[in-house]
Short mmCIF file of C-alpha atoms in Angstrom, two decimals:
data_model
loop_
_atom_site.label_atom_id
_atom_site.label_comp_id
_atom_site.label_asym_id
_atom_site.label_seq_id
_atom_site.Cartn_x
_atom_site.Cartn_y
_atom_site.Cartn_z
CA MET A 1 -33.13 -27.94 -8.14
CA LYS A 2 -32.59 -29.09 -4.65
CA GLU A 3 -29.34 -28.30 -3.02
CA GLY A 4 -26.86 -31.13 -2.06
CA TRP A 5 -23.72 -31.78 -0.24
CA ARG A 6 -21.96 -34.47 -0.23
CA TRP A 7 -20.79 -35.85 3.84
CA TYR A 8 -18.32 -38.73 4.57
CA GLY A 9 -20.46 -39.02 8.17
CA SER A 10 -18.28 -40.49 11.05
CA PHE A 11 -15.18 -39.64 8.85
CA ASP A 12 -15.71 -36.35 7.83
CA ARG A 13 -13.97 -33.42 9.86
CA ILE A 14 -16.91 -30.83 8.62
CA SER A 15 -20.47 -31.84 11.03
CA LEU A 16 -23.65 -31.69 9.80
CA PRO A 17 -24.52 -28.54 12.04
CA GLU A 18 -22.20 -26.29 9.97
CA ILE A 19 -23.73 -28.05 6.17
CA ALA A 20 -26.25 -26.56 7.68
CA GLN A 21 -25.77 -22.71 7.77
CA SER A 22 -24.64 -23.15 3.96
CA GLY A 23 -28.51 -23.69 3.46
CA ALA A 24 -28.08 -27.00 1.29
CA THR A 25 -31.47 -28.84 2.01
CA ASP A 26 -30.12 -32.84 1.09
CA ILE A 27 -27.17 -35.03 2.24
CA VAL A 28 -25.32 -37.06 -0.31
CA SER A 29 -23.78 -39.78 2.54
CA SER A 30 -22.15 -43.84 1.88
CA LEU A 31 -21.33 -46.12 3.65
CA HIS A 32 -17.41 -46.17 3.84
CA GLU A 33 -16.74 -48.63 6.40
CA ILE A 34 -18.19 -51.08 5.24
CA PRO A 35 -15.85 -53.34 2.72
CA TYR A 36 -16.61 -53.72 -0.70
CA GLY A 37 -18.57 -56.28 -1.76
CA GLU A 38 -20.67 -57.11 1.33
CA VAL A 39 -24.23 -56.54 2.19
CA TRP A 40 -24.97 -52.59 4.02
CA PRO A 41 -27.57 -53.86 6.81
CA ARG A 42 -30.74 -52.37 7.19
CA ASP A 43 -30.11 -51.35 10.62
CA VAL A 44 -26.64 -49.39 9.66
CA VAL A 45 -28.81 -47.87 7.25
CA ALA A 46 -31.39 -46.84 9.10
CA LYS A 47 -29.14 -45.35 11.85
CA MET A 48 -27.10 -43.14 8.97
CA ARG A 49 -30.71 -41.50 7.99
CA ALA A 50 -31.83 -41.14 11.22
CA THR A 51 -28.65 -38.79 11.68
CA ILE A 52 -28.90 -36.74 8.86
CA GLU A 53 -32.52 -36.22 9.60
CA ALA A 54 -32.41 -35.49 12.98
CA GLU A 55 -29.89 -32.02 11.96
CA GLY A 56 -32.67 -31.76 9.53
CA PHE A 57 -31.66 -32.95 6.29
CA ASN A 58 -32.95 -35.17 4.03
CA TRP A 59 -31.02 -38.26 2.71
CA PRO A 60 -31.86 -39.06 -1.29
CA ILE A 61 -28.60 -40.32 -2.72
CA VAL A 62 -25.87 -42.78 -1.69
CA GLU A 63 -22.30 -41.36 -3.15
CA SER A 64 -21.89 -44.50 -3.61
CA LEU A 65 -22.27 -47.95 -3.70
CA PRO A 66 -18.80 -49.36 -4.66
CA ILE A 67 -19.11 -52.37 -6.94
CA HIS A 68 -16.40 -54.85 -5.96
CA GLU A 69 -13.28 -55.20 -7.80
CA GLN A 70 -13.73 -58.78 -8.99
CA ILE A 71 -16.99 -57.93 -11.37
CA LYS A 72 -16.01 -55.67 -13.05
CA ARG A 73 -12.84 -58.26 -13.99
CA GLY A 74 -15.47 -60.19 -14.33
CA GLU A 75 -13.74 -62.63 -12.04
CA GLY A 76 -14.85 -66.50 -10.38
CA ASP A 77 -17.93 -67.29 -9.06
CA LEU A 78 -20.30 -63.30 -8.66
CA GLY A 79 -23.35 -64.87 -7.53
CA GLN A 80 -22.63 -63.77 -3.64
CA PHE A 81 -21.49 -60.19 -4.92
CA PHE A 82 -24.48 -59.68 -6.96
CA GLU A 83 -26.91 -60.75 -4.49
CA ASN A 84 -25.10 -58.17 -1.04
CA TYR A 85 -25.24 -55.26 -3.66
CA ARG A 86 -29.68 -55.96 -4.86
CA GLN A 87 -29.38 -56.47 -1.07
CA SER A 88 -28.26 -53.67 -0.26
CA MET A 89 -30.27 -51.82 -3.13
CA ALA A 90 -33.01 -53.52 -1.26
CA ASN A 91 -32.40 -52.20 2.38
CA LEU A 92 -31.46 -48.40 1.45
CA ALA A 93 -34.65 -48.35 -0.68
CA ALA A 94 -36.38 -49.67 2.36
CA GLU A 95 -34.83 -46.57 4.29
CA GLY A 96 -36.18 -43.67 1.59
CA VAL A 97 -32.74 -43.75 -0.63
CA LYS A 98 -33.94 -42.70 -4.15
CA VAL A 99 -30.65 -42.54 -6.40
CA ILE A 100 -27.43 -44.64 -5.80
CA CYS A 101 -24.53 -43.16 -7.17
CA TYR A 102 -21.18 -44.98 -8.35
CA ASN A 103 -18.68 -45.64 -10.63
CA PHE A 104 -16.98 -48.95 -13.02
CA MET A 105 -13.68 -46.67 -12.78
CA PRO A 106 -11.01 -50.94 -12.46
CA LEU A 107 -8.82 -50.50 -9.91
CA LEU A 108 -8.96 -46.90 -8.94
CA ASP A 109 -11.25 -43.66 -8.64
CA TRP A 110 -10.98 -39.91 -9.14
CA THR A 111 -6.90 -39.87 -9.54
CA ARG A 112 -5.40 -36.42 -8.86
CA THR A 113 -1.37 -35.81 -8.88
CA ASP A 114 -1.54 -32.78 -6.28
CA LEU A 115 -3.50 -32.14 -3.50
CA THR A 116 -2.93 -28.73 -3.09
CA ALA A 117 -1.75 -26.86 -6.24
CA PRO A 118 -1.52 -23.11 -5.27
CA VAL A 119 -4.80 -20.50 -6.97
CA ALA A 120 -3.30 -17.48 -8.43
CA ARG A 121 -5.27 -15.38 -5.98
CA GLY A 122 -4.66 -17.80 -3.08
CA GLY A 123 -5.42 -21.24 -2.17
CA SER A 124 -5.32 -23.96 -3.25
CA CYS A 125 -6.89 -27.10 -6.00
CA LEU A 126 -7.03 -30.63 -7.04
CA ARG A 127 -4.36 -30.61 -10.22
CA PHE A 128 -4.08 -33.93 -12.40
CA ASP A 129 -0.40 -32.91 -13.81
CA ALA A 130 0.19 -35.27 -17.02
CA GLY A 131 4.17 -35.03 -16.37
CA LYS A 132 3.80 -36.06 -13.08
CA MET A 133 1.17 -38.93 -13.82
CA ALA A 134 3.79 -40.13 -16.36
CA ALA A 135 6.61 -40.50 -14.77
CA LEU A 136 4.68 -42.52 -12.04
CA GLU A 137 3.51 -45.00 -14.99
CA ILE A 138 7.63 -44.52 -16.72
CA TYR A 139 9.73 -44.11 -14.03
CA MET A 140 8.43 -45.31 -10.70
CA LEU A 141 5.72 -48.03 -12.12
CA LYS A 142 7.98 -48.79 -14.92
CA ARG A 143 4.84 -50.06 -17.09
CA PRO A 144 5.51 -51.47 -20.43
CA GLY A 145 4.77 -49.26 -23.17
CA ALA A 146 3.47 -46.32 -21.06
CA GLU A 147 5.43 -43.89 -22.68
CA ASP A 148 2.82 -43.96 -25.40
CA ASP A 149 -0.05 -43.09 -23.83
CA TYR A 150 1.51 -39.67 -23.39
CA GLY A 151 2.91 -36.83 -25.54
CA PRO A 152 6.41 -35.23 -26.03
CA GLU A 153 5.71 -32.21 -24.00
CA ALA A 154 4.48 -34.94 -20.83
CA LEU A 155 7.17 -36.96 -21.37
CA GLU A 156 9.83 -33.96 -21.50
CA ALA A 157 8.11 -33.07 -17.85
CA ALA A 158 8.25 -36.53 -16.33
CA ARG A 159 12.02 -36.84 -17.30
CA ILE A 160 13.07 -33.03 -15.92
CA TRP A 161 10.39 -33.79 -12.87
CA PHE A 162 11.46 -37.26 -11.93
CA ASP A 163 15.33 -36.65 -12.18
CA GLY A 164 14.69 -33.10 -9.48
CA SER A 165 12.80 -35.25 -7.14
CA SER A 166 13.28 -36.75 -3.58
CA GLU A 167 12.03 -40.10 -2.26
CA ALA A 168 9.46 -37.74 -0.54
CA ASP A 169 8.41 -36.60 -3.47
CA ARG A 170 8.09 -39.31 -5.16
CA ASP A 171 5.96 -40.92 -1.87
CA LEU A 172 3.81 -37.38 -1.91
CA LEU A 173 2.63 -38.60 -5.82
CA MET A 174 1.68 -41.89 -4.76
CA GLN A 175 -0.19 -40.67 -1.62
CA SER A 176 -1.62 -37.99 -4.08
CA VAL A 177 -2.75 -40.82 -6.71
CA MET A 178 -4.06 -43.10 -3.59
CA ALA A 179 -6.69 -39.93 -2.38
CA GLY A 180 -9.34 -40.74 -4.66
CA LEU A 181 -10.16 -43.62 -2.90
CA PRO A 182 -12.33 -42.56 0.39
CA GLY A 183 -13.94 -45.69 1.01
CA ALA A 184 -11.79 -48.43 0.00
CA TYR A 185 -9.60 -50.50 2.20
CA ASP A 186 -6.91 -51.26 -0.21
CA ARG A 187 -4.29 -48.31 -0.59
CA TYR A 188 -1.36 -49.26 -2.79
CA ASP A 189 2.39 -48.54 -2.60
CA ILE A 190 4.09 -49.24 -6.02
CA GLU A 191 4.62 -52.69 -5.75
CA GLY A 192 0.96 -53.07 -5.08
CA LEU A 193 -0.47 -51.30 -7.46
CA ARG A 194 1.35 -53.49 -10.18
CA LYS A 195 -0.33 -56.69 -8.93
CA GLY A 196 -3.59 -54.97 -8.63
CA LEU A 197 -3.01 -53.88 -12.58
CA GLU A 198 -1.23 -57.32 -13.10
CA LEU A 199 -5.06 -58.66 -12.51
CA TYR A 200 -6.36 -56.23 -15.47
CA GLU A 201 -3.39 -57.57 -17.81
CA ASP A 202 -6.01 -59.44 -20.02
CA ILE A 203 -8.94 -56.81 -19.45
CA ASP A 204 -9.20 -54.36 -22.22
CA LYS A 205 -12.42 -52.01 -23.37
CA ASP A 206 -14.82 -55.14 -24.87
CA ALA A 207 -14.06 -57.18 -22.25
CA LEU A 208 -14.89 -54.43 -19.31
CA ARG A 209 -18.24 -53.39 -21.26
CA ALA A 210 -18.78 -57.02 -21.22
CA ASN A 211 -18.52 -56.99 -17.74
CA TYR A 212 -20.24 -53.89 -16.94
CA LYS A 213 -23.48 -54.95 -18.92
CA ARG A 214 -23.25 -58.29 -16.74
CA PHE A 215 -23.58 -56.13 -13.81
CA LEU A 216 -26.25 -53.82 -15.10
CA ASP A 217 -28.55 -56.75 -16.20
CA GLU A 218 -27.96 -58.62 -12.46
CA VAL A 219 -29.21 -55.40 -10.94
CA ILE A 220 -31.29 -52.79 -12.70
CA PRO A 221 -34.13 -55.42 -12.95
CA ALA A 222 -34.19 -55.34 -8.90
CA ALA A 223 -34.00 -51.77 -9.15
CA GLU A 224 -36.82 -51.25 -10.99
CA GLU A 225 -38.58 -53.21 -8.55
CA LEU A 226 -37.40 -51.18 -5.02
CA GLY A 227 -38.27 -48.02 -7.22
CA ILE A 228 -34.46 -46.91 -6.93
CA SER A 229 -32.08 -45.74 -9.56
CA LEU A 230 -28.85 -46.20 -10.31
CA ALA A 231 -26.68 -43.16 -11.80
CA VAL A 232 -23.27 -43.89 -12.83
CA HIS A 233 -20.25 -41.21 -12.33
CA PRO A 234 -17.88 -40.71 -15.17
CA ASP A 235 -14.60 -41.55 -15.26
CA ASP A 236 -12.18 -39.43 -13.86
CA PRO A 237 -10.05 -38.64 -15.44
CA PRO A 238 -11.83 -39.28 -18.77
CA ARG A 239 -8.96 -41.19 -20.48
CA ASP A 240 -7.09 -44.22 -19.89
CA ILE A 241 -4.57 -44.13 -16.92
CA LEU A 242 -2.42 -46.88 -16.21
CA GLY A 243 -3.10 -49.22 -19.12
CA LEU A 244 -6.63 -49.21 -17.50
CA PRO A 245 -9.38 -49.65 -20.36
CA ARG A 246 -11.85 -46.15 -18.96
CA ILE A 247 -15.37 -46.86 -20.70
CA VAL A 248 -17.31 -43.85 -19.26
CA SER A 249 -16.00 -40.95 -20.81
CA THR A 250 -17.15 -39.44 -23.55
CA GLY A 251 -20.64 -38.99 -24.27
CA ASP A 252 -20.90 -42.41 -27.15
CA ASP A 253 -19.49 -44.18 -23.93
CA ILE A 254 -22.80 -42.71 -21.70
CA ALA A 255 -24.86 -44.13 -24.57
CA TRP A 256 -23.75 -47.23 -24.70
CA VAL A 257 -24.33 -47.50 -20.45
CA LEU A 258 -27.79 -46.47 -21.01
CA GLY A 259 -28.48 -48.51 -24.10
CA ALA A 260 -27.01 -51.93 -22.81
CA HIS A 261 -29.93 -51.90 -20.10
CA GLU A 262 -32.75 -49.78 -21.39
CA SER A 263 -34.70 -48.47 -18.53
CA ARG A 264 -35.55 -44.99 -16.85
CA ASN A 265 -33.30 -46.39 -13.89
CA ASN A 266 -31.07 -47.30 -15.74
CA GLY A 267 -29.02 -43.33 -15.84
CA LEU A 268 -26.28 -40.55 -15.47
CA THR A 269 -24.55 -39.06 -12.66
CA LEU A 270 -23.54 -36.11 -14.69
CA CYS A 271 -20.69 -34.35 -13.69
CA SER A 272 -19.49 -31.44 -15.53
CA GLY A 273 -15.94 -31.77 -14.01
CA SER A 274 -15.08 -35.26 -14.75
CA LEU A 275 -16.35 -35.17 -18.51
CA GLY A 276 -15.00 -31.67 -18.59
CA ALA A 277 -11.31 -32.44 -18.93
CA ASN A 278 -11.94 -34.23 -21.97
CA PRO A 279 -11.07 -31.85 -24.89
CA ALA A 280 -13.89 -33.16 -27.20
CA ASN A 281 -16.87 -33.37 -24.69
CA ASP A 282 -19.13 -30.67 -24.74
CA ILE A 283 -21.11 -30.60 -21.44
CA PRO A 284 -23.87 -28.84 -21.89
CA ALA A 285 -24.90 -30.60 -25.06
CA ILE A 286 -23.99 -34.21 -23.38
CA ALA A 287 -26.75 -32.73 -20.91
CA GLU A 288 -29.06 -31.90 -23.34
CA ARG A 289 -28.48 -35.48 -25.05
CA PHE A 290 -29.31 -37.66 -21.94
CA ALA A 291 -31.58 -35.09 -19.90
CA ASP A 292 -34.31 -37.68 -18.83
CA LYS A 293 -31.64 -39.85 -17.33
CA ILE A 294 -29.92 -37.76 -15.45
CA HIS A 295 -30.56 -38.09 -11.94
CA PHE A 296 -28.21 -36.64 -10.02
CA ALA A 297 -25.57 -33.62 -10.43
CA HIS A 298 -21.87 -32.79 -9.75
CA LEU A 299 -20.97 -29.06 -10.45
CA ARG A 300 -17.97 -28.44 -10.42
CA ASN A 301 -15.72 -27.01 -13.31
CA VAL A 302 -11.90 -27.70 -14.79
CA ARG A 303 -9.49 -26.15 -16.65
CA LYS A 304 -7.50 -27.73 -18.98
CA PHE A 305 -3.78 -27.94 -20.52
CA PRO A 306 -2.41 -28.37 -24.16
CA ASP A 307 -0.31 -31.70 -22.59
CA GLY A 308 -3.00 -33.31 -20.85
CA SER A 309 -2.95 -31.80 -17.81
CA PHE A 310 -6.06 -30.29 -16.30
CA GLU A 311 -6.95 -28.58 -12.54
CA GLU A 312 -9.90 -27.63 -10.60
CA ALA A 313 -10.99 -24.11 -11.36
CA ALA A 314 -13.83 -22.12 -9.49
CA HIS A 315 -17.14 -23.39 -10.10
CA LEU A 316 -17.89 -20.75 -12.28
CA GLU A 317 -14.60 -20.29 -14.22
CA GLY A 318 -12.32 -23.03 -16.21
CA ASP A 319 -13.41 -24.43 -19.41
CA THR A 320 -17.74 -24.90 -19.23
CA ASP A 321 -19.88 -22.37 -19.79
CA MET A 322 -21.53 -23.30 -16.49
CA ALA A 323 -24.57 -20.94 -16.66
CA LYS A 324 -25.84 -22.92 -19.91
CA LEU A 325 -25.27 -25.92 -18.41
CA VAL A 326 -27.59 -24.95 -15.39
CA ALA A 327 -29.95 -24.14 -17.95
CA VAL A 328 -30.27 -27.20 -19.66
CA LEU A 329 -30.65 -28.77 -16.10
CA LEU A 330 -33.62 -26.29 -15.59
CA THR A 331 -35.48 -27.17 -18.61
CA GLU A 332 -35.48 -30.25 -18.00
CA GLU A 333 -36.77 -30.08 -14.72
CA GLN A 334 -39.40 -28.13 -16.56
CA ARG A 335 -39.97 -30.65 -18.45
CA ARG A 336 -40.70 -33.42 -15.93
CA LYS A 337 -42.94 -31.70 -13.64
CA ASP A 338 -44.36 -30.68 -17.32
CA GLU A 339 -45.07 -34.63 -17.74
CA GLY A 340 -46.12 -34.94 -13.50
CA ARG A 341 -43.25 -37.50 -12.86
CA ASP A 342 -42.11 -38.01 -9.03
CA ASP A 343 -38.73 -37.21 -10.06
CA CYS A 344 -38.58 -33.83 -11.24
CA ASP A 345 -36.52 -32.32 -8.98
CA ILE A 346 -32.72 -32.82 -9.47
CA VAL A 347 -30.49 -32.89 -6.96
CA LEU A 348 -27.34 -30.56 -7.88
CA ARG A 349 -23.81 -30.83 -4.99
CA PRO A 350 -20.85 -28.01 -5.71
CA ASP A 351 -18.30 -30.25 -6.31
CA HIS A 352 -15.07 -29.83 -5.47
CA GLY A 353 -13.86 -26.67 -4.28
CA HIS A 354 -10.34 -24.82 -3.76
CA GLU A 355 -9.10 -24.69 -0.83
CA LEU A 356 -9.73 -21.43 0.75
CA LEU A 357 -8.91 -19.81 4.08
CA SER A 358 -8.83 -22.17 6.93
CA ASP A 359 -9.81 -24.63 5.28
CA ALA A 360 -6.36 -25.65 4.95
CA ASP A 361 -6.53 -26.24 8.44
CA ARG A 362 -8.95 -28.22 8.59
CA LYS A 363 -7.41 -31.21 6.49
CA THR A 364 -10.95 -32.61 5.34
CA HIS A 365 -10.93 -35.06 2.52
CA PRO A 366 -9.29 -33.93 -0.37
CA GLY A 367 -11.51 -31.75 -2.77
CA TYR A 368 -14.42 -31.55 -0.01
CA PRO A 369 -13.60 -28.14 2.01
CA MET A 370 -15.83 -26.33 4.02
CA ILE A 371 -15.37 -22.75 2.84
CA GLY A 372 -14.35 -23.50 -1.35
CA ARG A 373 -17.55 -25.04 -1.34
CA LEU A 374 -19.37 -22.22 0.19
CA ARG A 375 -18.19 -20.58 -2.66
CA GLY A 376 -19.27 -23.13 -5.56
CA LEU A 377 -22.70 -23.54 -4.33
CA ALA A 378 -23.32 -20.03 -3.96
CA GLU A 379 -22.68 -19.31 -7.24
CA LEU A 380 -24.46 -22.17 -8.08
CA ARG A 381 -27.66 -20.32 -6.72
CA GLY A 382 -26.93 -17.62 -8.33
CA VAL A 383 -26.68 -18.65 -11.70
CA ILE A 384 -29.94 -20.68 -10.73
CA ALA A 385 -31.70 -17.71 -9.75
CA GLY A 386 -30.47 -15.80 -12.43
CA ILE A 387 -31.92 -18.06 -14.94
CA LYS A 388 -35.59 -18.65 -13.29
CA HIS A 389 -35.76 -14.76 -13.04
CA GLU A 390 -35.06 -14.11 -16.80
CA ARG A 391 -37.45 -16.95 -17.57
CA GLN A 392 -40.07 -15.83 -15.53
CA ASN A 393 -39.84 -11.78 -17.12
#
């Protein structure tokens, strides 16, 4: 497996020379400065590639090439948006990019309520607190029907938190929920979020799926011609939130996506953390089921709680058997090598990480500290080496 590292380009407080010391060989990055729906010019893509390669890295994967919200809503004349997406794909392929990681989550990206939740022996982690999310939906956003989406424990926690919260607490909660939009230009306040949700009022799961299939039908043929693969990232969290449907949350959802347009170029970013937040998901089993279509792997772990909350665990802790999952990926790599495929090496990256030691002073993108990810990568590297050694003896 090839070791990757997510880098936010000029927005990142961690430099490429620092990342080089991690031992990772591949950079996973994006052009976050370009608004959603616009073409990524080839000269800008080439400049990014040259910057990355000048420090001795490869740039095989873009994370992500965002999809405009109008495409997700199926709203208006979408021809230009699709053409822009295809042109961006062509410009990326011309500069050597092989995989585009993307998601089809409506309005928001990954969602957390706490960005610095304390970890038992020191440091902090990302956390999704069901009670706080319920408080935002019920008491701050006042979304009709929100009470029906939470269990009694979360509803009681929401009431207690809201009654004891200050205006600053509520502002911080809103900022945390918005933090998963690193490349977006929209950051919503409560009124802005209400207006954004209104645009999705008539879009249920079936409608969102129809819009998603249209997107795949528009772009996958171009991907095949260009020799580039699309790899959908699962929903995070893997459940409906804010009344918005989420349609890439389970193994059956993934089966629908990959079957909506049959092609090797229509694939999956296996994110063990996103899928792992759903108690019904067996992550190694999902990896084995869709192994042939895994183009990229985000490896992290989560710890789940009965009320629907979850938090980021250390990479080898939490609820997912990481060694078992890595073994599935290594088996798939060997199968591809035996077939003589040119995509046999799966790029992994240590996804998220605890803020440890001096990480808190760096103020990096939430979930993307230096030391915490170094720990995660070292642990994953050890698991891979151990499994390979066992198989060779």
